[in-house]
Short mmCIF file of C-alpha atoms and ligand atoms in Angstrom, two decimals:
data_model
loop_
_atom_site.label_atom_id
_atom_site.label_comp_id
_atom_site.label_asym_id
_atom_site.label_seq_id
_atom_site.Cartn_x
_atom_site.Cartn_y
_atom_site.Cartn_z
CA MET A 189 96.80 108.67 97.58
CA GLU A 190 99.47 108.92 94.95
CA LEU A 191 102.43 109.56 97.21
CA TYR A 192 104.73 108.14 94.53
CA LYS A 193 104.37 111.36 92.54
CA HIS A 194 106.55 113.05 95.15
CA GLN A 195 109.17 110.33 95.59
CA ASN A 196 112.18 109.44 93.44
CA ILE A 197 113.04 105.82 93.96
CA LYS A 198 116.40 104.39 93.03
CA ILE A 199 116.82 100.65 92.61
CA TYR A 200 120.10 98.78 92.43
CA ASN A 201 119.76 97.00 89.11
CA THR A 202 121.90 93.90 88.60
CA LEU A 203 121.60 94.45 84.85
CA THR A 204 123.36 97.83 84.91
CA GLY A 205 125.34 97.32 88.12
CA GLU A 206 124.10 100.70 89.33
CA LYS A 207 121.37 102.34 91.32
CA ASP A 208 118.98 103.34 88.53
CA ASN A 209 116.15 105.84 88.76
CA PHE A 210 112.97 103.86 88.91
CA LYS A 211 110.37 104.60 86.27
CA PRO A 212 107.55 102.12 85.76
CA ILE A 213 106.58 101.21 82.19
CA THR A 214 103.06 102.49 82.83
CA GLU A 215 102.76 105.38 85.25
CA GLY A 216 101.14 104.35 88.50
CA TYR A 217 101.36 100.60 87.78
CA ILE A 218 104.10 98.13 88.66
CA GLY A 219 104.58 94.53 87.57
CA MET A 220 106.85 92.57 89.89
CA TYR A 221 107.82 88.90 89.67
CA VAL A 222 109.76 87.03 92.36
CA CYS A 223 110.91 83.41 92.04
CA GLY A 224 109.06 81.40 94.67
CA PRO A 225 110.09 78.27 96.55
CA THR A 226 110.53 74.77 95.26
CA VAL A 227 108.09 73.01 97.53
CA TYR A 228 109.96 69.83 98.38
CA SER A 229 110.84 70.59 102.00
CA ASN A 230 110.13 73.09 104.78
CA VAL A 231 111.33 76.59 104.00
CA HIS A 232 114.34 77.68 106.03
CA LEU A 233 115.10 81.15 107.32
CA GLY A 234 117.30 81.91 104.31
CA ASN A 235 114.31 81.51 102.00
CA VAL A 236 112.23 83.56 104.44
CA ARG A 237 114.77 86.38 104.38
CA THR A 238 114.61 86.71 100.60
CA PHE A 239 110.82 86.66 100.50
CA MET A 240 110.70 89.10 103.42
CA SER A 241 112.91 91.57 101.57
CA PHE A 242 110.50 91.54 98.64
CA ASP A 243 107.52 91.71 100.99
CA VAL A 244 108.86 95.01 102.37
CA ILE A 245 109.49 96.28 98.83
CA PHE A 246 105.95 95.28 97.82
CA ARG A 247 104.57 96.97 100.95
CA TYR A 248 106.50 100.19 100.29
CA LEU A 249 105.45 100.43 96.64
CA LYS A 250 101.83 99.86 97.66
CA HIS A 251 102.16 102.42 100.44
CA LEU A 252 103.25 104.96 97.83
CA GLY A 253 99.99 104.35 96.03
CA TYR A 254 101.26 102.27 93.11
CA LYS A 255 98.95 99.57 91.80
CA VAL A 256 101.36 96.65 92.11
CA ARG A 257 100.73 93.27 90.54
CA TYR A 258 103.06 91.02 92.47
CA VAL A 259 103.49 87.52 91.04
CA ARG A 260 105.38 84.93 93.07
CA ASN A 261 105.34 81.38 91.75
CA ILE A 262 105.41 77.97 93.35
CA THR A 263 107.88 75.57 91.70
CA ASP A 264 106.21 72.19 91.80
CA ALA A 265 107.85 70.50 88.79
CA GLY A 266 110.97 70.55 86.66
CA HIS A 267 113.51 71.52 89.33
CA LEU A 268 116.16 68.79 89.31
CA GLU A 269 118.76 68.00 91.94
CA ASN A 270 121.76 70.35 91.95
CA ASP A 271 119.77 72.81 89.81
CA ALA A 272 121.07 70.80 86.83
CA ASP A 273 119.66 69.30 83.63
CA VAL A 274 120.29 65.76 84.79
CA GLY A 275 119.37 63.97 87.98
CA GLU A 276 116.20 63.32 89.88
CA ASP A 277 113.38 65.83 90.25
CA LYS A 278 113.60 67.30 93.77
CA ILE A 279 109.90 66.72 94.43
CA THR A 280 109.84 63.20 93.02
CA LYS A 281 112.85 62.28 95.11
CA LYS A 282 111.13 63.44 98.27
CA ALA A 283 107.98 61.56 97.26
CA ARG A 284 109.99 58.38 96.77
CA LEU A 285 111.71 58.76 100.16
CA GLU A 286 108.45 59.44 101.98
CA GLU A 287 106.44 56.92 99.93
CA ILE A 288 103.80 59.45 98.96
CA GLU A 289 102.62 61.02 95.70
CA PRO A 290 104.66 63.94 94.35
CA MET A 291 101.54 66.10 94.60
CA GLU A 292 101.26 65.20 98.29
CA VAL A 293 104.78 66.56 98.72
CA VAL A 294 103.77 69.72 96.87
CA GLN A 295 100.63 70.16 98.97
CA ARG A 296 102.38 69.53 102.28
CA TYR A 297 105.17 72.04 101.71
CA THR A 298 102.98 74.63 100.03
CA VAL A 299 100.80 74.61 103.13
CA ASP A 300 103.90 74.87 105.32
CA PHE A 301 105.16 77.80 103.23
CA HIS A 302 101.87 79.66 103.56
CA ASN A 303 101.71 79.04 107.31
CA ILE A 304 105.19 80.45 107.75
CA LEU A 305 104.35 83.50 105.67
CA ASN A 306 101.25 84.13 107.78
CA THR A 307 103.27 83.78 110.96
CA PHE A 308 105.66 86.46 109.72
CA ASN A 309 102.86 88.76 108.60
CA PHE A 310 103.56 88.65 104.85
CA LEU A 311 101.14 90.21 102.42
CA PRO A 312 99.96 87.60 99.94
CA PRO A 313 101.15 88.19 96.37
CA SER A 314 98.55 89.19 93.77
CA ILE A 315 98.98 85.92 91.88
CA GLU A 316 100.72 82.71 92.98
CA PRO A 317 100.93 80.51 89.88
CA THR A 318 102.33 76.99 89.81
CA ALA A 319 104.64 75.40 87.23
CA THR A 320 102.34 72.39 86.80
CA GLY A 321 99.44 74.74 86.10
CA HIS A 322 101.32 76.27 83.16
CA ILE A 323 102.64 73.30 81.16
CA ILE A 324 100.70 74.36 78.05
CA GLU A 325 102.18 77.87 78.16
CA GLN A 326 105.66 76.37 78.53
CA ILE A 327 105.16 74.05 75.54
CA GLU A 328 103.97 76.99 73.43
CA LEU A 329 107.08 78.97 74.41
CA ILE A 330 109.34 76.09 73.41
CA LYS A 331 107.62 75.85 70.01
CA THR A 332 108.28 79.56 69.42
CA ILE A 333 111.92 79.29 70.48
CA ILE A 334 112.40 76.32 68.11
CA ASP A 335 110.65 78.21 65.28
CA ASN A 336 112.94 81.19 65.88
CA GLY A 337 115.95 78.89 65.52
CA PHE A 338 117.29 79.08 69.05
CA ALA A 339 116.52 75.53 70.22
CA TYR A 340 116.96 72.00 68.87
CA VAL A 341 115.37 68.61 69.52
CA VAL A 342 117.42 65.51 70.41
CA ASN A 343 115.88 62.18 71.42
CA GLY A 344 112.65 63.75 72.62
CA SER A 345 114.36 66.52 74.64
CA VAL A 346 114.68 70.16 73.61
CA TYR A 347 117.74 72.26 74.35
CA PHE A 348 118.38 75.96 74.13
CA ASP A 349 121.25 76.69 71.76
CA VAL A 350 123.34 79.07 73.85
CA HIS A 351 126.13 79.40 71.29
CA LYS A 352 123.78 80.34 68.48
CA TYR A 353 121.92 82.75 70.74
CA ASN A 354 125.14 84.40 71.79
CA LYS A 355 126.02 85.27 68.19
CA THR A 356 123.27 87.87 68.06
CA ASN A 357 122.63 88.37 71.78
CA ASN A 358 124.59 88.53 74.99
CA TYR A 359 124.37 85.37 77.10
CA GLY A 360 125.92 86.76 80.30
CA ILE A 361 124.31 90.19 80.17
CA LEU A 362 122.97 89.79 83.72
CA SER A 363 125.58 87.67 85.47
CA LYS A 364 128.46 89.38 83.61
CA ARG A 365 129.85 85.96 82.76
CA LYS A 366 131.45 85.45 79.38
CA LEU A 367 130.53 82.45 77.26
CA GLU A 368 134.23 81.85 76.48
CA ASP A 369 134.97 81.56 80.20
CA LEU A 370 132.01 79.25 80.66
CA ILE A 371 133.25 77.03 77.84
CA HIS A 372 136.65 77.00 79.41
CA ASN A 373 135.31 76.09 82.85
CA THR A 374 132.64 73.53 81.96
CA ARG A 375 133.40 69.87 82.19
CA GLU A 376 131.29 67.47 80.15
CA LEU A 377 129.03 65.66 82.59
CA ASP A 378 127.69 62.16 82.15
CA GLY A 379 124.30 62.14 80.50
CA GLN A 380 124.72 65.50 78.86
CA SER A 381 125.85 64.06 75.56
CA ASP A 382 122.55 64.93 73.88
CA LYS A 383 123.55 68.57 73.99
CA LYS A 384 125.49 70.24 71.20
CA ASN A 385 127.40 72.14 73.85
CA PRO A 386 127.56 71.69 77.60
CA GLN A 387 126.43 75.32 78.11
CA ASP A 388 123.08 74.59 76.42
CA PHE A 389 120.21 74.13 78.83
CA ALA A 390 117.06 72.01 78.72
CA LEU A 391 113.72 73.51 77.75
CA TRP A 392 112.03 70.12 77.70
CA LYS A 393 113.28 66.78 79.01
CA LYS A 394 112.05 63.39 77.88
CA ALA A 395 110.99 61.49 81.00
CA GLU A 396 112.70 58.26 81.96
CA PRO A 397 110.19 55.42 82.48
CA THR A 398 110.48 55.90 86.26
CA HIS A 399 109.87 59.66 86.15
CA ILE A 400 106.35 60.16 87.51
CA MET A 401 105.77 63.88 86.84
CA ARG A 402 105.31 63.86 83.06
CA TRP A 403 103.15 65.50 80.43
CA PRO A 404 102.57 64.87 76.72
CA SER A 405 104.26 67.23 74.29
CA PRO A 406 105.12 67.29 70.55
CA TRP A 407 108.59 65.95 71.42
CA SER A 408 108.00 63.30 74.11
CA ASP A 409 106.21 62.51 77.34
CA GLY A 410 108.34 64.60 79.62
CA PHE A 411 108.62 67.75 81.70
CA PRO A 412 109.74 71.36 81.26
CA GLY A 413 113.16 72.71 82.21
CA TRP A 414 113.29 74.67 85.45
CA HIS A 415 114.13 78.06 83.93
CA LEU A 416 111.22 77.97 81.52
CA GLU A 417 108.41 78.13 84.07
CA CYS A 418 109.38 81.59 85.28
CA THR A 419 109.49 82.97 81.73
CA ALA A 420 106.07 81.44 81.01
CA MET A 421 104.41 82.62 84.21
CA SER A 422 105.96 86.08 84.49
CA THR A 423 105.07 87.07 80.94
CA LYS A 424 101.63 85.49 81.10
CA TYR A 425 100.61 87.70 84.00
CA LEU A 426 102.85 90.76 83.57
CA GLY A 427 103.40 90.98 79.82
CA ASP A 428 106.49 90.35 77.68
CA HIS A 429 108.24 93.32 79.24
CA PHE A 430 107.66 94.25 82.87
CA ASP A 431 109.18 96.34 85.65
CA ILE A 432 110.83 94.31 88.42
CA HIS A 433 112.11 90.75 88.69
CA GLY A 434 113.54 89.54 91.96
CA GLY A 435 115.00 86.53 93.66
CA GLY A 436 117.94 85.40 95.76
CA MET A 437 121.48 86.13 94.59
CA ASP A 438 122.04 82.43 93.87
CA LEU A 439 119.41 82.57 91.11
CA LYS A 440 121.25 85.19 89.06
CA PHE A 441 123.07 82.49 87.16
CA PRO A 442 122.00 80.35 85.47
CA HIS A 443 118.30 80.74 86.31
CA HIS A 444 117.77 84.43 85.57
CA GLU A 445 120.36 84.56 82.79
CA CYS A 446 118.39 81.78 81.09
CA GLU A 447 115.11 83.61 81.64
CA ILE A 448 116.47 86.60 79.74
CA ALA A 449 117.75 84.35 76.94
CA GLN A 450 114.42 82.51 76.64
CA ASN A 451 112.42 85.71 76.48
CA GLN A 452 114.76 87.33 74.02
CA ALA A 453 114.72 84.18 71.85
CA ALA A 454 110.93 83.82 71.97
CA LYS A 455 109.78 87.43 71.84
CA GLY A 456 112.79 89.44 70.75
CA LYS A 457 112.57 91.48 73.94
CA THR A 458 114.43 91.70 77.19
CA PRO A 459 111.79 90.81 79.76
CA VAL A 460 112.64 93.05 82.67
CA ASN A 461 113.78 96.61 83.37
CA TYR A 462 115.02 96.16 86.95
CA TRP A 463 116.60 92.93 88.14
CA MET A 464 116.88 92.81 91.93
CA HIS A 465 118.85 90.22 93.89
CA ALA A 466 118.60 89.69 97.62
CA ASN A 467 121.71 88.60 99.44
CA MET A 468 122.13 85.43 101.43
CA LEU A 469 121.39 84.63 105.03
CA GLU A 470 124.23 82.82 106.73
CA LEU A 471 124.41 80.61 109.76
CA ASN A 472 127.81 80.25 111.42
CA GLY A 473 129.38 82.20 108.59
CA GLN A 474 128.12 79.80 105.93
CA ARG A 475 125.25 80.22 103.55
CA MET A 476 122.05 78.67 104.84
CA SER A 477 121.21 75.94 102.38
CA LYS A 478 118.96 72.93 102.16
CA SER A 479 121.53 70.93 100.25
CA THR A 480 124.27 71.24 102.90
CA GLY A 481 121.86 70.96 105.84
CA ASN A 482 123.18 74.23 107.32
CA THR A 483 119.70 75.47 108.14
CA VAL A 484 117.41 76.68 110.87
CA ASN A 485 113.71 76.46 110.20
CA PRO A 486 111.41 79.24 111.35
CA ASP A 487 109.60 76.91 113.76
CA GLU A 488 112.86 76.06 115.50
CA LEU A 489 113.74 79.70 116.00
CA LEU A 490 110.23 80.64 117.12
CA SER A 491 110.05 77.81 119.64
CA GLY A 492 113.63 78.13 120.85
CA ASN A 493 113.96 74.46 120.09
CA ASN A 494 117.33 74.39 118.34
CA ALA A 495 121.04 73.94 118.90
CA PHE A 496 122.12 77.47 117.98
CA PHE A 497 120.15 80.07 119.94
CA SER A 498 119.74 80.85 123.64
CA LYS A 499 116.01 81.50 123.54
CA ALA A 500 112.87 81.77 121.44
CA TYR A 501 112.27 84.88 119.35
CA THR A 502 108.95 86.29 118.17
CA PRO A 503 108.15 86.69 114.45
CA SER A 504 108.29 90.49 114.78
CA VAL A 505 111.73 90.41 116.37
CA ILE A 506 112.97 88.20 113.51
CA ARG A 507 111.36 90.54 110.96
CA PHE A 508 113.00 93.48 112.68
CA PHE A 509 116.36 91.69 112.67
CA VAL A 510 116.08 91.12 108.91
CA ALA A 511 115.05 94.74 108.25
CA GLN A 512 118.03 96.02 110.22
CA SER A 513 120.32 95.16 107.36
CA SER A 514 120.03 96.05 103.69
CA TYR A 515 118.59 93.34 101.48
CA ARG A 516 121.81 93.54 99.46
CA SER A 517 124.11 92.70 102.39
CA ILE A 518 125.01 89.26 103.58
CA LEU A 519 123.32 88.73 106.93
CA ASP A 520 124.66 86.39 109.58
CA LEU A 521 122.02 84.92 111.86
CA THR A 522 123.50 85.02 115.37
CA ASP A 523 122.19 84.97 118.92
CA ASP A 524 123.88 88.29 119.70
CA GLY A 525 122.32 89.87 116.65
CA LEU A 526 118.87 88.59 117.56
CA LEU A 527 119.21 89.70 121.20
CA ALA A 528 120.21 93.19 120.06
CA SER A 529 117.26 93.27 117.65
CA GLU A 530 114.92 92.21 120.42
CA LYS A 531 116.07 95.15 122.53
CA GLY A 532 115.75 97.52 119.59
CA TYR A 533 112.31 96.19 118.72
CA ASN A 534 111.12 96.64 122.32
CA ARG A 535 112.41 100.21 122.37
CA LEU A 536 110.61 100.95 119.11
CA MET A 537 107.32 99.55 120.40
CA GLU A 538 107.63 101.46 123.65
CA GLY A 539 107.87 104.53 121.43
CA VAL A 540 104.81 103.46 119.45
CA ASN A 541 102.87 102.96 122.68
CA GLN A 542 103.59 106.55 123.76
CA LEU A 543 102.38 108.16 120.55
CA ASP A 544 98.81 108.63 121.74
CA ASN A 545 99.83 110.17 125.07
CA LEU A 546 101.98 112.99 123.75
CA LYS A 547 101.02 116.51 124.77
CA THR A 548 101.00 119.14 122.06
CA SER A 549 102.08 122.76 122.20
CA LYS A 550 101.24 125.82 120.13
CA THR A 551 104.41 125.46 118.08
CA SER A 552 106.92 122.74 117.29
CA SER A 553 110.56 122.97 118.20
CA LEU A 554 111.14 119.75 116.22
CA ASP A 555 111.34 119.71 112.43
CA ILE A 556 108.89 116.90 111.77
CA ASP A 557 108.64 117.51 108.03
CA SER A 558 112.33 116.99 107.47
CA TRP A 559 112.27 113.90 109.72
CA LYS A 560 109.45 112.50 107.59
CA GLN A 561 111.39 113.23 104.42
CA LYS A 562 114.40 111.39 105.79
CA CYS A 563 112.25 108.31 106.45
CA TYR A 564 111.04 108.30 102.84
CA ALA A 565 114.47 109.16 101.46
CA ALA A 566 115.88 106.03 103.12
CA MET A 567 113.33 103.77 101.46
CA ASN A 568 113.70 105.61 98.14
CA ASP A 569 117.40 104.82 98.24
CA ASP A 570 117.13 101.19 97.12
CA PHE A 571 114.78 100.32 100.00
CA ASN A 572 117.36 101.04 102.69
CA THR A 573 115.49 99.67 105.70
CA PRO A 574 118.38 100.04 108.21
CA ILE A 575 118.50 103.79 107.57
CA ALA A 576 114.70 103.98 107.77
CA ILE A 577 114.90 102.23 111.16
CA ALA A 578 117.64 104.63 112.32
CA ASN A 579 115.21 107.45 111.54
CA LEU A 580 112.47 105.73 113.51
CA PHE A 581 114.83 105.60 116.50
CA GLU A 582 115.41 109.31 116.00
CA GLY A 583 111.61 109.52 116.27
CA VAL A 584 111.71 107.55 119.56
CA LYS A 585 114.19 110.13 120.84
CA TYR A 586 111.73 112.89 119.89
CA ILE A 587 108.97 111.09 121.78
CA ASN A 588 111.06 111.04 124.94
CA GLN A 589 112.08 114.67 124.53
CA ILE A 590 108.46 115.73 124.07
CA LYS A 591 107.52 113.79 127.21
CA GLU A 592 110.33 115.38 129.19
CA GLY A 593 109.33 118.81 127.90
CA THR A 594 112.69 119.57 126.30
CA GLU A 595 111.10 119.67 122.83
CA THR A 596 107.62 120.64 121.69
CA ILE A 597 105.27 119.50 118.94
CA SER A 598 102.17 121.17 117.48
CA ASP A 599 98.85 119.42 116.85
CA LYS A 600 99.44 119.37 113.11
CA ASP A 601 103.00 118.04 113.41
CA LEU A 602 101.92 115.39 115.89
CA GLU A 603 99.37 114.17 113.36
CA THR A 604 102.09 113.91 110.66
CA PHE A 605 104.49 112.31 113.12
CA LYS A 606 102.01 109.64 114.24
CA THR A 607 100.83 108.82 110.72
CA THR A 608 104.38 108.50 109.39
CA PHE A 609 105.64 106.54 112.39
CA ASN A 610 102.78 104.04 112.24
CA ALA A 611 102.98 103.72 108.45
CA PHE A 612 106.67 102.81 108.58
CA VAL A 613 106.46 100.45 111.54
CA PHE A 614 103.30 98.57 110.60
CA ASP A 615 102.47 99.07 106.91
CA ILE A 616 105.96 99.15 105.43
CA LEU A 617 108.16 97.10 107.76
CA GLY A 618 105.21 94.82 108.48
CA LEU A 619 105.91 94.60 112.21
CA LYS A 620 103.28 93.72 114.77
CA ASN A 621 103.16 95.23 118.21
CA ASP A 622 103.86 92.46 120.74
CA LYS A 623 104.11 95.10 123.46
CA THR A 624 100.63 96.61 123.39
CA ASN A 625 99.79 97.55 126.94
CA THR A 626 96.14 98.10 126.14
CA ALA A 627 94.00 95.45 127.81
CA SER A 628 91.63 93.20 125.88
CA GLY A 629 87.96 94.25 125.58
CA THR A 630 86.94 92.07 128.53
CA ASP A 631 89.78 93.38 130.70
CA LYS A 632 88.86 96.95 129.86
CA LEU A 633 85.22 96.40 130.83
CA SER A 634 86.25 94.70 134.02
CA GLY A 635 88.55 97.59 134.95
CA ALA A 636 85.79 100.15 134.37
CA VAL A 637 83.15 98.20 136.33
CA GLN A 638 85.57 97.64 139.24
CA LEU A 639 86.00 101.40 139.43
CA LEU A 640 82.20 101.91 139.55
CA ILE A 641 81.91 99.23 142.25
CA LYS A 642 84.50 101.09 144.29
CA LEU A 643 82.70 104.43 143.83
CA ARG A 644 79.42 102.78 144.86
CA GLN A 645 81.04 101.45 148.04
CA GLU A 646 82.32 104.90 148.84
CA ALA A 647 78.83 106.34 148.23
CA ARG A 648 77.37 103.77 150.61
CA ALA A 649 79.99 104.50 153.24
CA ASN A 650 78.99 108.16 152.96
CA LYS A 651 75.35 107.12 153.21
CA ASP A 652 74.73 108.54 149.73
CA PHE A 653 72.27 105.78 148.86
CA ALA A 654 70.78 107.73 145.98
CA LEU A 655 74.15 107.64 144.19
CA SER A 656 74.87 104.00 145.07
CA ASP A 657 71.44 102.96 143.70
CA GLN A 658 71.94 105.09 140.63
CA ILE A 659 75.22 103.32 139.84
CA ARG A 660 73.60 99.90 140.28
CA ASP A 661 70.47 100.74 138.24
CA GLU A 662 72.26 102.41 135.37
CA LEU A 663 74.72 99.54 135.10
CA ALA A 664 71.75 97.13 135.04
CA GLU A 665 70.22 99.15 132.21
CA ALA A 666 73.51 98.75 130.33
CA GLY A 667 73.24 94.96 130.85
CA ILE A 668 75.67 94.70 133.77
CA GLN A 669 74.33 93.21 137.03
CA LEU A 670 76.03 93.90 140.34
CA ASN A 671 75.76 91.05 142.84
CA ASP A 672 76.41 91.93 146.48
CA GLY A 673 77.78 88.91 148.34
CA ARG A 674 79.71 88.09 151.47
CA GLU A 675 83.04 88.34 149.61
CA GLY A 676 82.16 91.77 148.25
CA THR A 677 80.46 92.83 145.05
CA THR A 678 80.88 90.95 141.78
CA PHE A 679 79.31 91.63 138.41
CA SER A 680 77.89 89.67 135.53
CA THR A 681 76.80 90.62 132.03
CA ASN A 682 73.89 89.32 130.01
P1 AMP B 766 114.54 77.50 96.57
O1 AMP B 766 113.28 76.96 97.16
O2 AMP B 766 115.77 76.76 96.95
O3 AMP B 766 114.42 77.69 95.06
O4 AMP B 766 114.75 78.97 97.18
C1 AMP B 766 113.74 79.92 97.28
C2 AMP B 766 114.34 81.29 97.40
O5 AMP B 766 115.14 81.40 98.57
C3 AMP B 766 115.25 81.70 96.24
O6 AMP B 766 114.99 83.05 95.86
C4 AMP B 766 116.64 81.56 96.81
O7 AMP B 766 117.53 82.43 96.20
C5 AMP B 766 116.40 81.96 98.25
N1 AMP B 766 117.43 81.45 99.16
C6 AMP B 766 117.92 80.19 99.26
N2 AMP B 766 118.87 80.11 100.23
C7 AMP B 766 118.98 81.35 100.76
C8 AMP B 766 119.78 81.94 101.81
N3 AMP B 766 120.65 81.23 102.51
N4 AMP B 766 119.61 83.26 102.07
C9 AMP B 766 118.71 84.00 101.38
N5 AMP B 766 117.93 83.51 100.39
C10 AMP B 766 118.06 82.21 100.08
ZN1 ZN B 767 112.40 81.61 88.78
#
């Protein structure tokens, strides 16, 4: 169903600094790229928050009937310490410390990443490309950028010429930084002397003899710069110009600024129409970050095994907690916040569990259509999940009022209400119902057979042997044997 034809989405676009009307390049289709993790350690909840925000966006766009190609990469090469152009490769460093191969590091933490995403009920992206799988594409891009005059080769390394680029383009278009300010604020670092200017960034680095992750290229045995992989992989799968590019706020500069520069220099086009940046998760008022060690890993929060929180929380409660604030707000991970979310989540699920038991009336006193519109309007307004959730709680209020008989709902409205409620809770927010009070298949069968056993006993007590035999025989025909014993009647199935 093409619901999107009836919705007007606005997206806060870092490029324009405004909420822009969203219009895909090709009607009905959306290309979305999100920078994935660097797989050198376990993901922390900050990483999870960013990916979760884009998971909900992906889910909503799909729900509206768009054909979304969602590409989220795995960074398994080229990302150096401190996100800089000098220093050790993050993956190689971990490999050295753990005395394993870099690709063992990559495998271990890619598996961990996928496990965590499954635990939190993420939808898999459409394509999950790796940097090491796209070295050839990156080399080809560098050749084009050199040919177009925006990069230079020094001692086997290739650098992007930011100053030259800025003469005809705007380096800073995304981050709103000015090159003059950058020049003013940059100190020359050791080892950067190959560069014409300290603002230039590496497209290709010649590998030191000890650098294990290396590939042949026209310039040296080496490895690609970190920013290049995302340009290579996004455009390979989504085209030179696509709809949405996302990532955490910390990637805006230099990573995304450099992506724009690379694309513009190679293809003469700005790559992306809508740049989206998710805000940071904090712990104790400070950004959660691998480098400072201020982190909580998902496993620690799920098990309750950590120094910060009073108890364990389920994946759905954590998902609900994240969705209760806008992806553009800073979110502080606190015990009080999680406890409040747990209560809210339970209340929501109690509502969900009542949906099938609601009695209908001839007419509705509630305006379900306008409630439904408010749910969609919230998501259309830059994916405002907290407002969407507030509307779901309004829906929980309706459920209670219908039960108490103070409001009424018609058959048709109940159908709309249920469909919308379930779509938002499960398909869009991606929650699971930890509170289902429906028994498992075995429990259900057992409950039903116990009732028949009781009815048979009553029939016997009333000397209605025809009925008691009928119950036994018909159950036997259905494959359920009743066994009369000293302790009473039990049953078995074949
Ligand atoms: P990394 O593996 O460090 O490249 O990070 C993967 C993703 O997580 C990037 O989009 C980062 O912006 C994001 N990220 C890192 N730290 C946080 C945080 N504290 N809160 C939210 N997102 C984060
Ligand atoms: Zn990236």
